[in-house]
Short mmCIF file of C-alpha atoms and ligand atoms in Angstrom, two decimals:
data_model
loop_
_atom_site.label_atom_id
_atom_site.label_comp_id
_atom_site.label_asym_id
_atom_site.label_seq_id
_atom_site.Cartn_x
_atom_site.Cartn_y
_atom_site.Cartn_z
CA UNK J 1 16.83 -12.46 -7.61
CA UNK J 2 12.80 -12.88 -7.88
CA UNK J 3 11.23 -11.95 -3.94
CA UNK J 4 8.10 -14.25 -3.41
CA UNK J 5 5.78 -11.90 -2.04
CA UNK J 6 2.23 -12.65 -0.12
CA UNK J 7 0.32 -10.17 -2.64
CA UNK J 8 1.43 -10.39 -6.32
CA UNK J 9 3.13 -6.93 -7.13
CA UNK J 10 1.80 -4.37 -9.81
CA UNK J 11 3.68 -4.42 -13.04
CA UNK J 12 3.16 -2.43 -16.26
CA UNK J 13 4.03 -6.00 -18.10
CA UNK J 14 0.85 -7.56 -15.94
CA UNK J 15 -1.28 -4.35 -17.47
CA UNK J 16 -0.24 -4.57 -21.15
CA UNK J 17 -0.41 -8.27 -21.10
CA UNK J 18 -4.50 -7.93 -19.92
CA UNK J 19 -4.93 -5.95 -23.05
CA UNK J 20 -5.17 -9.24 -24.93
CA UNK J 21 -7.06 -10.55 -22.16
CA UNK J 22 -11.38 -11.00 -22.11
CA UNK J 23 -12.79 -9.14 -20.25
CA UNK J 24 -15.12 -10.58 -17.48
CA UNK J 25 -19.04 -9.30 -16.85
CA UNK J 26 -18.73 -6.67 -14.10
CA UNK J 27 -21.85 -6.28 -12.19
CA UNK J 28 -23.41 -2.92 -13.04
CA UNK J 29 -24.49 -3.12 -8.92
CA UNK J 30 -21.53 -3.66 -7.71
CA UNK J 31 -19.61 -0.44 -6.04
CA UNK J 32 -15.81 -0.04 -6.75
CA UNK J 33 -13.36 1.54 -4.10
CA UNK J 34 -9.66 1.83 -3.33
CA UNK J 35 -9.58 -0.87 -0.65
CA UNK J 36 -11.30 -2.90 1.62
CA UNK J 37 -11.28 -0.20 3.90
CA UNK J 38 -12.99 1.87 1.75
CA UNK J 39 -15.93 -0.24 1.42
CA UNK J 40 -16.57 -1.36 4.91
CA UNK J 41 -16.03 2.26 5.68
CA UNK J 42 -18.85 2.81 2.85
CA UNK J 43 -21.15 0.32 4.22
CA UNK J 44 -20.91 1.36 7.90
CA UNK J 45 -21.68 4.73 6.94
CA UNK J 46 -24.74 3.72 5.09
CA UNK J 47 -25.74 1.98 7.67
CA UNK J 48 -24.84 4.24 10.35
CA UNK J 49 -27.79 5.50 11.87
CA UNK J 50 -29.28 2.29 12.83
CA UNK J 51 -26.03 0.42 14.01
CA UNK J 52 -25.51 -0.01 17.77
CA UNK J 53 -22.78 -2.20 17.76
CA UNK J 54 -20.39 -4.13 15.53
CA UNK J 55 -19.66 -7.66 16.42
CA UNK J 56 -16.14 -8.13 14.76
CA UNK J 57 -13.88 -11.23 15.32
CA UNK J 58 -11.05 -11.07 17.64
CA UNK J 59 -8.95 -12.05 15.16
CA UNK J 60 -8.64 -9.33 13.08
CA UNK J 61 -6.16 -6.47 12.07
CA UNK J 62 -6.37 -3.19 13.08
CA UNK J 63 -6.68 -1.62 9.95
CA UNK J 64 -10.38 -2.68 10.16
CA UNK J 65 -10.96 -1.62 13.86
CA UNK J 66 -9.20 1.76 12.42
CA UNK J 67 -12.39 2.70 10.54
CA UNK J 68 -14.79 1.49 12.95
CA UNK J 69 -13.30 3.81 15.58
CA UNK J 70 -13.04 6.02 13.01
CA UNK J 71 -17.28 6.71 12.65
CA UNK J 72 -17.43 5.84 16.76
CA UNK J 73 -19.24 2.39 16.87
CA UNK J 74 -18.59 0.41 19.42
CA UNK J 75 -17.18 -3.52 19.03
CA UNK J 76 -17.96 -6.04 20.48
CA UNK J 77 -14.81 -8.88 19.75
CA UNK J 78 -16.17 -12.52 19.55
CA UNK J 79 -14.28 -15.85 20.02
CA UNK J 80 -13.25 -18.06 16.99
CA UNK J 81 -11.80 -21.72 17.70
CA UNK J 82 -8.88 -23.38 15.92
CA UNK J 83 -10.46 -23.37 12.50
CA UNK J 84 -11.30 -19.89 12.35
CA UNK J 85 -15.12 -20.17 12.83
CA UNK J 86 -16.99 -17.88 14.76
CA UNK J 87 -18.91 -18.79 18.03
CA UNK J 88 -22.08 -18.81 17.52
CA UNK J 89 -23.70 -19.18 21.03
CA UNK J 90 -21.80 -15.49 21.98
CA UNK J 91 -22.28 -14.08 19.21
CA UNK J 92 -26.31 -14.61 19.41
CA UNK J 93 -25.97 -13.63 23.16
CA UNK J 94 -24.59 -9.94 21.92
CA UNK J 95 -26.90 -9.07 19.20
CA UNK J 96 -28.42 -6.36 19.37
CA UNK J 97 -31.67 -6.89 17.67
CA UNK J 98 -32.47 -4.63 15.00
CA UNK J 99 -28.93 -2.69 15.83
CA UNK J 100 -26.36 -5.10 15.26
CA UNK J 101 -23.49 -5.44 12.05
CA UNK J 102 -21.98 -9.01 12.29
CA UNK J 103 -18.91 -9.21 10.24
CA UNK J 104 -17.45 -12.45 9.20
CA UNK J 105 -14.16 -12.92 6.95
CA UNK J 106 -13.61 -15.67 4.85
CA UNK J 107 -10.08 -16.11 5.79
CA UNK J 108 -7.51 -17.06 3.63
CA UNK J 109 -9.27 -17.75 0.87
CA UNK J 110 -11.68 -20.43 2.87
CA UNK J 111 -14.99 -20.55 3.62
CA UNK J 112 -16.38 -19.60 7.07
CA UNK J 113 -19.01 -22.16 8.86
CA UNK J 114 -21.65 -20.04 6.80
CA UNK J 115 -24.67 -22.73 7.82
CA UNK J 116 -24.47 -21.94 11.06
CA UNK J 117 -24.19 -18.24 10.50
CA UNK J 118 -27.27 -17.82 8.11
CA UNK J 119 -29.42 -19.25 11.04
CA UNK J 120 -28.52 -16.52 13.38
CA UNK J 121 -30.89 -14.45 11.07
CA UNK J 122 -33.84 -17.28 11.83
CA UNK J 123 -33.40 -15.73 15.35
CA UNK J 124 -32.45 -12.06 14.86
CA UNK J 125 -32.33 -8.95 12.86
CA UNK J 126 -28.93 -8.73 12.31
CA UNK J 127 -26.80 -7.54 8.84
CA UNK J 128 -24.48 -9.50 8.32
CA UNK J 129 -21.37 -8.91 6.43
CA UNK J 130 -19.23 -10.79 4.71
CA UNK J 131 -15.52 -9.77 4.78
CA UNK J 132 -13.88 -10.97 1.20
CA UNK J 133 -10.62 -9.50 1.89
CA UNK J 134 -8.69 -12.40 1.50
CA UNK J 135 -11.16 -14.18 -0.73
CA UNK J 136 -11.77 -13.75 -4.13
CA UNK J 137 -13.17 -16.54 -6.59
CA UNK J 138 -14.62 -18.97 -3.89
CA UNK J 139 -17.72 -20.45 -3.14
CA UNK J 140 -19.60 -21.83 -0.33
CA UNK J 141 -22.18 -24.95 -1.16
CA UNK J 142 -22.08 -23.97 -5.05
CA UNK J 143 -22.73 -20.09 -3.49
CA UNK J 144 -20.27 -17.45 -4.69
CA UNK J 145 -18.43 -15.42 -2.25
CA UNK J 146 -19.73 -12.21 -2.08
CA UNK J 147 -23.19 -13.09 -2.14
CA UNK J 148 -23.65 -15.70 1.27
CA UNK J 149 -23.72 -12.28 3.31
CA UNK J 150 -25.75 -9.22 3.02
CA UNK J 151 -23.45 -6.88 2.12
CA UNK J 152 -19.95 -8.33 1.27
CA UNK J 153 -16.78 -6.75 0.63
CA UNK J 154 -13.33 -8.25 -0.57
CA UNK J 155 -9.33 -6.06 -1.09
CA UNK J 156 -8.17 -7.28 -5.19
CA UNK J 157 -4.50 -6.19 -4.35
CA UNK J 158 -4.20 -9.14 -1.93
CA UNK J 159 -4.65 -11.59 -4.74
CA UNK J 160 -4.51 -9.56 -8.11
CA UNK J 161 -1.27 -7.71 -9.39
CA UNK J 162 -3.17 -4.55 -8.88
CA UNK J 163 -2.63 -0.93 -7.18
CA UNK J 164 -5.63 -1.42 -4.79
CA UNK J 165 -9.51 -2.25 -5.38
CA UNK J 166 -12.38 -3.90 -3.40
CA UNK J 167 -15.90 -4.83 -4.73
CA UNK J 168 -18.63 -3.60 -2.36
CA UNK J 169 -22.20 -5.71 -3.00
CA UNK J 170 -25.48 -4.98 -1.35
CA UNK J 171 -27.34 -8.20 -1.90
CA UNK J 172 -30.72 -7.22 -0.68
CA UNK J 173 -31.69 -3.67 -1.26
CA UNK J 174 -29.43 -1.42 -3.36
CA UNK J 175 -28.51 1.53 -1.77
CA UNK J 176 -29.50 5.35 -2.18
CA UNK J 177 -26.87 7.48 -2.36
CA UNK J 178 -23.78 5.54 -3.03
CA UNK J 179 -21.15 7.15 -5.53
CA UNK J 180 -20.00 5.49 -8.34
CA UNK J 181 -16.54 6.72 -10.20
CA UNK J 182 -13.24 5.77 -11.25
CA UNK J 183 -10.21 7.99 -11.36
CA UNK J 184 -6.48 8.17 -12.27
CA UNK J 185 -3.68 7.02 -10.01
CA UNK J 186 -2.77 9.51 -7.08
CA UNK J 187 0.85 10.47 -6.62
CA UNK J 188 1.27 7.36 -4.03
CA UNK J 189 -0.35 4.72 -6.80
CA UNK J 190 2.17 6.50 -9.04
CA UNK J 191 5.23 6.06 -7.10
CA UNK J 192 4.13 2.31 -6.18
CA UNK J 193 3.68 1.61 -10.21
CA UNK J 194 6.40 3.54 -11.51
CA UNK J 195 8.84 1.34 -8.29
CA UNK J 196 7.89 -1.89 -10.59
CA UNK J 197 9.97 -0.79 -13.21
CA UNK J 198 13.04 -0.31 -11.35
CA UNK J 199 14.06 3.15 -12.07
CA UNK J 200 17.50 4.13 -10.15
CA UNK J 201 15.24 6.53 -8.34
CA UNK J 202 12.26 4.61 -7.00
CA UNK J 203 14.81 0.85 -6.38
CA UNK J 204 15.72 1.97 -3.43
CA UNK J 205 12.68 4.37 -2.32
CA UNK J 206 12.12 3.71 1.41
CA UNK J 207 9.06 6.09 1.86
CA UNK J 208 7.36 3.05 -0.72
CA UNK J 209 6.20 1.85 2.41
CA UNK J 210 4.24 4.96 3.42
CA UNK J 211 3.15 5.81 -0.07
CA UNK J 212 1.64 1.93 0.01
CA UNK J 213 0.10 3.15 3.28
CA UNK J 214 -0.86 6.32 2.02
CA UNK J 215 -2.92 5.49 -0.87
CA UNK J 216 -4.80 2.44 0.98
CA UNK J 217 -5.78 4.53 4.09
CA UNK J 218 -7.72 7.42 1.95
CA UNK J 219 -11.10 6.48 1.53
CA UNK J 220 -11.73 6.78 -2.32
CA UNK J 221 -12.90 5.12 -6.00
CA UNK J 222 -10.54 2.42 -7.21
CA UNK J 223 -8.21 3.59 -9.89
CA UNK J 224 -8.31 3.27 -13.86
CA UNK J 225 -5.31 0.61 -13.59
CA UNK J 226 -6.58 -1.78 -11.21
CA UNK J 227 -10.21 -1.73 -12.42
CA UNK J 228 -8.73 -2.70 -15.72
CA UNK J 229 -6.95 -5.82 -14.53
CA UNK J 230 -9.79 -6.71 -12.01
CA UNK J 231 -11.55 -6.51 -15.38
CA UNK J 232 -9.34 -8.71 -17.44
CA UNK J 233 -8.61 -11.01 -14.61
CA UNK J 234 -7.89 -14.86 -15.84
CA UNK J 235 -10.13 -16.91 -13.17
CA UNK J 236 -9.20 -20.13 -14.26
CA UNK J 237 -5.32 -19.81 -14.37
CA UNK J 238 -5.12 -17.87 -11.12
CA UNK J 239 -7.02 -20.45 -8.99
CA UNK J 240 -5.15 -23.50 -10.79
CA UNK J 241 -1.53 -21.81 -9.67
CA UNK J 242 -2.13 -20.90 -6.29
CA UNK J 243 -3.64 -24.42 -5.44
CA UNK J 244 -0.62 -25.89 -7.04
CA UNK J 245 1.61 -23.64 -4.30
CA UNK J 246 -0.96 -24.48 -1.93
CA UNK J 247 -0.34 -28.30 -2.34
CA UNK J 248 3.45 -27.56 -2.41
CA UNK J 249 4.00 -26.16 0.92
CA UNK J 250 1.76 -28.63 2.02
CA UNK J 251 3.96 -31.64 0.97
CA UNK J 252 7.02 -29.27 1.75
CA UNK J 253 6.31 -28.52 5.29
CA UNK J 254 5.19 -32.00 6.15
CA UNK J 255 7.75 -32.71 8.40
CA UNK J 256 8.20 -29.43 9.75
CA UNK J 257 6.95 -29.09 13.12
CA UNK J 258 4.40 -26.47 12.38
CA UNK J 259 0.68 -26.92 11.98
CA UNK J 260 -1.13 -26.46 9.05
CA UNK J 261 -4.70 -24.54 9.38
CA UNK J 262 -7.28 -27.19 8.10
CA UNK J 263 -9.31 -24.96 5.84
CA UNK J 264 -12.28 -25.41 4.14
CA UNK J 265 -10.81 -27.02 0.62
CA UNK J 266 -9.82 -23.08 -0.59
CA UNK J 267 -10.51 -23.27 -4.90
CA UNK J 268 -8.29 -19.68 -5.10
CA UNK J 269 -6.02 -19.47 -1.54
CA UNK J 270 -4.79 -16.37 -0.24
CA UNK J 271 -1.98 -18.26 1.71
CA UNK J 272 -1.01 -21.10 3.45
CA UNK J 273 -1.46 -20.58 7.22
CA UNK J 274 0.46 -22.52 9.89
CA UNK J 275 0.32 -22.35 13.61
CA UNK J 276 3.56 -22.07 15.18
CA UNK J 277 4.24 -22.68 18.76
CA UNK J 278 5.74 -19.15 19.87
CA UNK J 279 7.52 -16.17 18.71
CA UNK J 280 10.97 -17.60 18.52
CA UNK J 281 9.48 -20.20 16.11
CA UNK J 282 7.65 -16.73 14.10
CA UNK J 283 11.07 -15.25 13.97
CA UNK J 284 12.36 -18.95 12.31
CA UNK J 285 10.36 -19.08 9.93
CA UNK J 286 10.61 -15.26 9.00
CA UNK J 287 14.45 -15.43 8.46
CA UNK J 288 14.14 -18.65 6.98
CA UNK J 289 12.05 -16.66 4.26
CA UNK J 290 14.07 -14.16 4.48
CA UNK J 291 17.22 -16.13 3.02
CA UNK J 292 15.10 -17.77 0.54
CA UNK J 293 13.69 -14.75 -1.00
CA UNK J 294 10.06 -15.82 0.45
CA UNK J 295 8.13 -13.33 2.44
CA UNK J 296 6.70 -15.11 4.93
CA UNK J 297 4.30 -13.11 7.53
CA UNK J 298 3.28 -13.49 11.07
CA UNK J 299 -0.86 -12.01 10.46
CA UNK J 300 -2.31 -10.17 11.72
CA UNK J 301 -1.40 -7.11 13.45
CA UNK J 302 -3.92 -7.47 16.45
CA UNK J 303 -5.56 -4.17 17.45
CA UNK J 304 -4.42 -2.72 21.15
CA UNK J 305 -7.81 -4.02 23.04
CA UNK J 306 -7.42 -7.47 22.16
CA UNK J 307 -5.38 -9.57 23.76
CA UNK J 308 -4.96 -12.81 22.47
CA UNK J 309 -1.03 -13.65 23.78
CA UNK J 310 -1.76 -16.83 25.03
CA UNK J 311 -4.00 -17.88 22.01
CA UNK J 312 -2.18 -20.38 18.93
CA UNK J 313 -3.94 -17.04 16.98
CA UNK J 314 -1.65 -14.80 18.02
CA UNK J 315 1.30 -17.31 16.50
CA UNK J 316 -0.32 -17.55 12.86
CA UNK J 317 2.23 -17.48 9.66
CA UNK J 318 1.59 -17.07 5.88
CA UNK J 319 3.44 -18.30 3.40
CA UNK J 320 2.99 -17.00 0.00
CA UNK J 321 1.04 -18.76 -2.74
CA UNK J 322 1.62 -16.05 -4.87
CA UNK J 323 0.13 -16.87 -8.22
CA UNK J 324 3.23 -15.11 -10.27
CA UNK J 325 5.17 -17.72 -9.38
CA UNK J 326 5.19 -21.72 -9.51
CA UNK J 327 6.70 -22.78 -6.52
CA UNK J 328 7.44 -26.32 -7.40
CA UNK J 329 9.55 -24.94 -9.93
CA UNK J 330 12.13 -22.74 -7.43
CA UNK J 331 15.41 -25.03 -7.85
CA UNK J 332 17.01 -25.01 -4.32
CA UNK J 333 16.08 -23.80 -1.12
CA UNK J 334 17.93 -23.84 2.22
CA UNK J 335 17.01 -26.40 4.31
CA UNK J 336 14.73 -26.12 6.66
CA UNK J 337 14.16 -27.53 10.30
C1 PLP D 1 -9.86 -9.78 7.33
C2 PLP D 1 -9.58 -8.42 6.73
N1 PLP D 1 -10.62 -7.60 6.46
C3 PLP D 1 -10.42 -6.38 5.90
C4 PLP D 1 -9.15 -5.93 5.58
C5 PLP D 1 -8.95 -4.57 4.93
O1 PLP D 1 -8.63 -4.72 3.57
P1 PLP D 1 -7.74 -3.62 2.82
O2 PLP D 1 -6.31 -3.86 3.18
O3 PLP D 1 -8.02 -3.82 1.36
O4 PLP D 1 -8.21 -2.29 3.29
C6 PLP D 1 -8.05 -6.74 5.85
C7 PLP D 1 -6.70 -6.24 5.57
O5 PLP D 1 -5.71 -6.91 5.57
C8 PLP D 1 -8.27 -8.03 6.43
O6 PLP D 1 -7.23 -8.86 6.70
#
């Protein structure tokens, strides 16, 4: 039975089959690590000296907080309102000038209110960076994602069938002293490939979760595999399917008492996000998935000092818009209410 997963799984199939694939102009300044993780952890420690204070947005998960803590800079949370864009007025009255990294995610594959961002730099000395993690292929006013910010950083795995991978770009100055290298798989990447091809031993490998964990908490390069497929990746034909799965939970859940996310028109979504009105309706929709096959996710995990419990952010699910599969083609679902 196929499991419709949030992030499209690795597959040896998916790496043969880019073999006959073009490949697409990689820019020779862009940096290439393991995760997302990996390249804000890059940035901020480029940065380092000079940064006071990161202003990150409240709604976040804590894997990012993780490496902030991590190299001891303190964060400063700001507000974001129903459609996920930042507020402006606190954020300019918490810069500090000259000493200040404002990072703001595209989520979901959407555009963030970037007009009103780029003026806080009218005002202020501030870097600001542009968090890609869930967005890869989009654009802002005929702008590409990646280069609206000053430094920019997105996570491939969440929308390519790869291992891990994240593009780190310094749009202004290039940096000094920023490796560049690729290397093989580590034993986790291994065991998370070698699990796609069903062997008795890895079908029912429970530590999969850790190894997943494993190889995307070590700061490092990105690996042969998934440079290869971010290399060959098909632009046109991933965009096309996830808006089609985009527009089909739209029409699906349009009499569902849940409320959709109005995004910025996403041209390659990451999901479709809903706000539900509490946790028992989370836990609905989660076994609901469950029985279909569908992994639907509450996102994100919040980190401990933020409290947003009485906040419709704290009640956000994702349902997949995987491009490895065409939705509109699944034949019967359980109903749902
Ligand atoms: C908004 C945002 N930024 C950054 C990250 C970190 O990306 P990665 O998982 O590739 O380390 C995540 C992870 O889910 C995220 O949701």
């Amino acid at each position: 039975m196929m499991d419709i997963t949030i992030q499209p799984k690795f597959s040896y199939y998916n790496l043969f089959a880019s073999f006959f694939r073009n490949s697409v102009q990689i820019n020779s300044t862009d940096y290439l690590f393991n995760s997302g993780r990996s390249s804000l952890f890059t940035l901020l420690n480029h940065e380092h000296k000079s940064i006071k204070r990161v202003l990150l947005p409240e709604l976040i998960c804590d894997d990012v907080t993780d490496i902030i803590n991590r190299l001891n800079i303190p964060i400063v949370y700001y507000p974001i309102d129903d459609r996920l864009d930042p507020n402006i007025d606190f954020i300019s009255d918490n810069i500090i000038n000259d000493h200040s990294i404002l990072i703001v995610p595209n989520y979901f594959g959407s555009a963030s209110n970037w007009d009103d961002i780029l003026k806080l730099k009218n005002h202020y000395s501030i870097t600001i960076v542009e968090d890609n993690a869930h967005s890869l292929f989009g654009r802002y006013n005929n702008q590409e994602f990646g280069t609206i910010g000053d430094i920019s950083f997105n996570s491939l795995r969440k929308i390519l069938p790869t291992l891990g991978g994240s593009v780190l770009k310094f749009n202004n100055e290039q940096p000094q002293g920023i490796k560049i290298s690729k290397r093989l798989p580590n034993i986790d990447e291994i065991k998370i490939s070698l699990s796609s091809l069903k062997p008795r031993y890895f079908r029912n490998y429970n530590p999969m979760v850790n190894a997943i964990g494993n190889s995307l908490s070590s700061i490092d390069f990105i690996d042969i595999f998934s440079n290869y497929i971010y290399n060959k990746t098909c632009k046109e034909m991933i965009c096309n399917i996830r808006r089609e799965n985009y527009k089909f939970w739209h029409h699906y859940l349009k009499n569902i008492d849940i409320e959709p996310i109005k995004l910025r028109d996403p041209i390659c979504p990451y999901v479709y996000p809903c706000y539900v009105k509490n946790s028992i309706d989370i836990d609905r929709f989660v076994q609901w998935g469950k029985m279909n096959n569908i992994s639907i996710i509450n996102w994100p995990k919040l980190p401990n000092d933020v409290n947003l419990h009485q906040s419709k952010l704290s009640k956000i699910i994702c349902f997949p818009v995987n491009h490895l599969y065409k939705l509109n083609q699944i034949k019967t679902l359980n109903e749902l209410h």
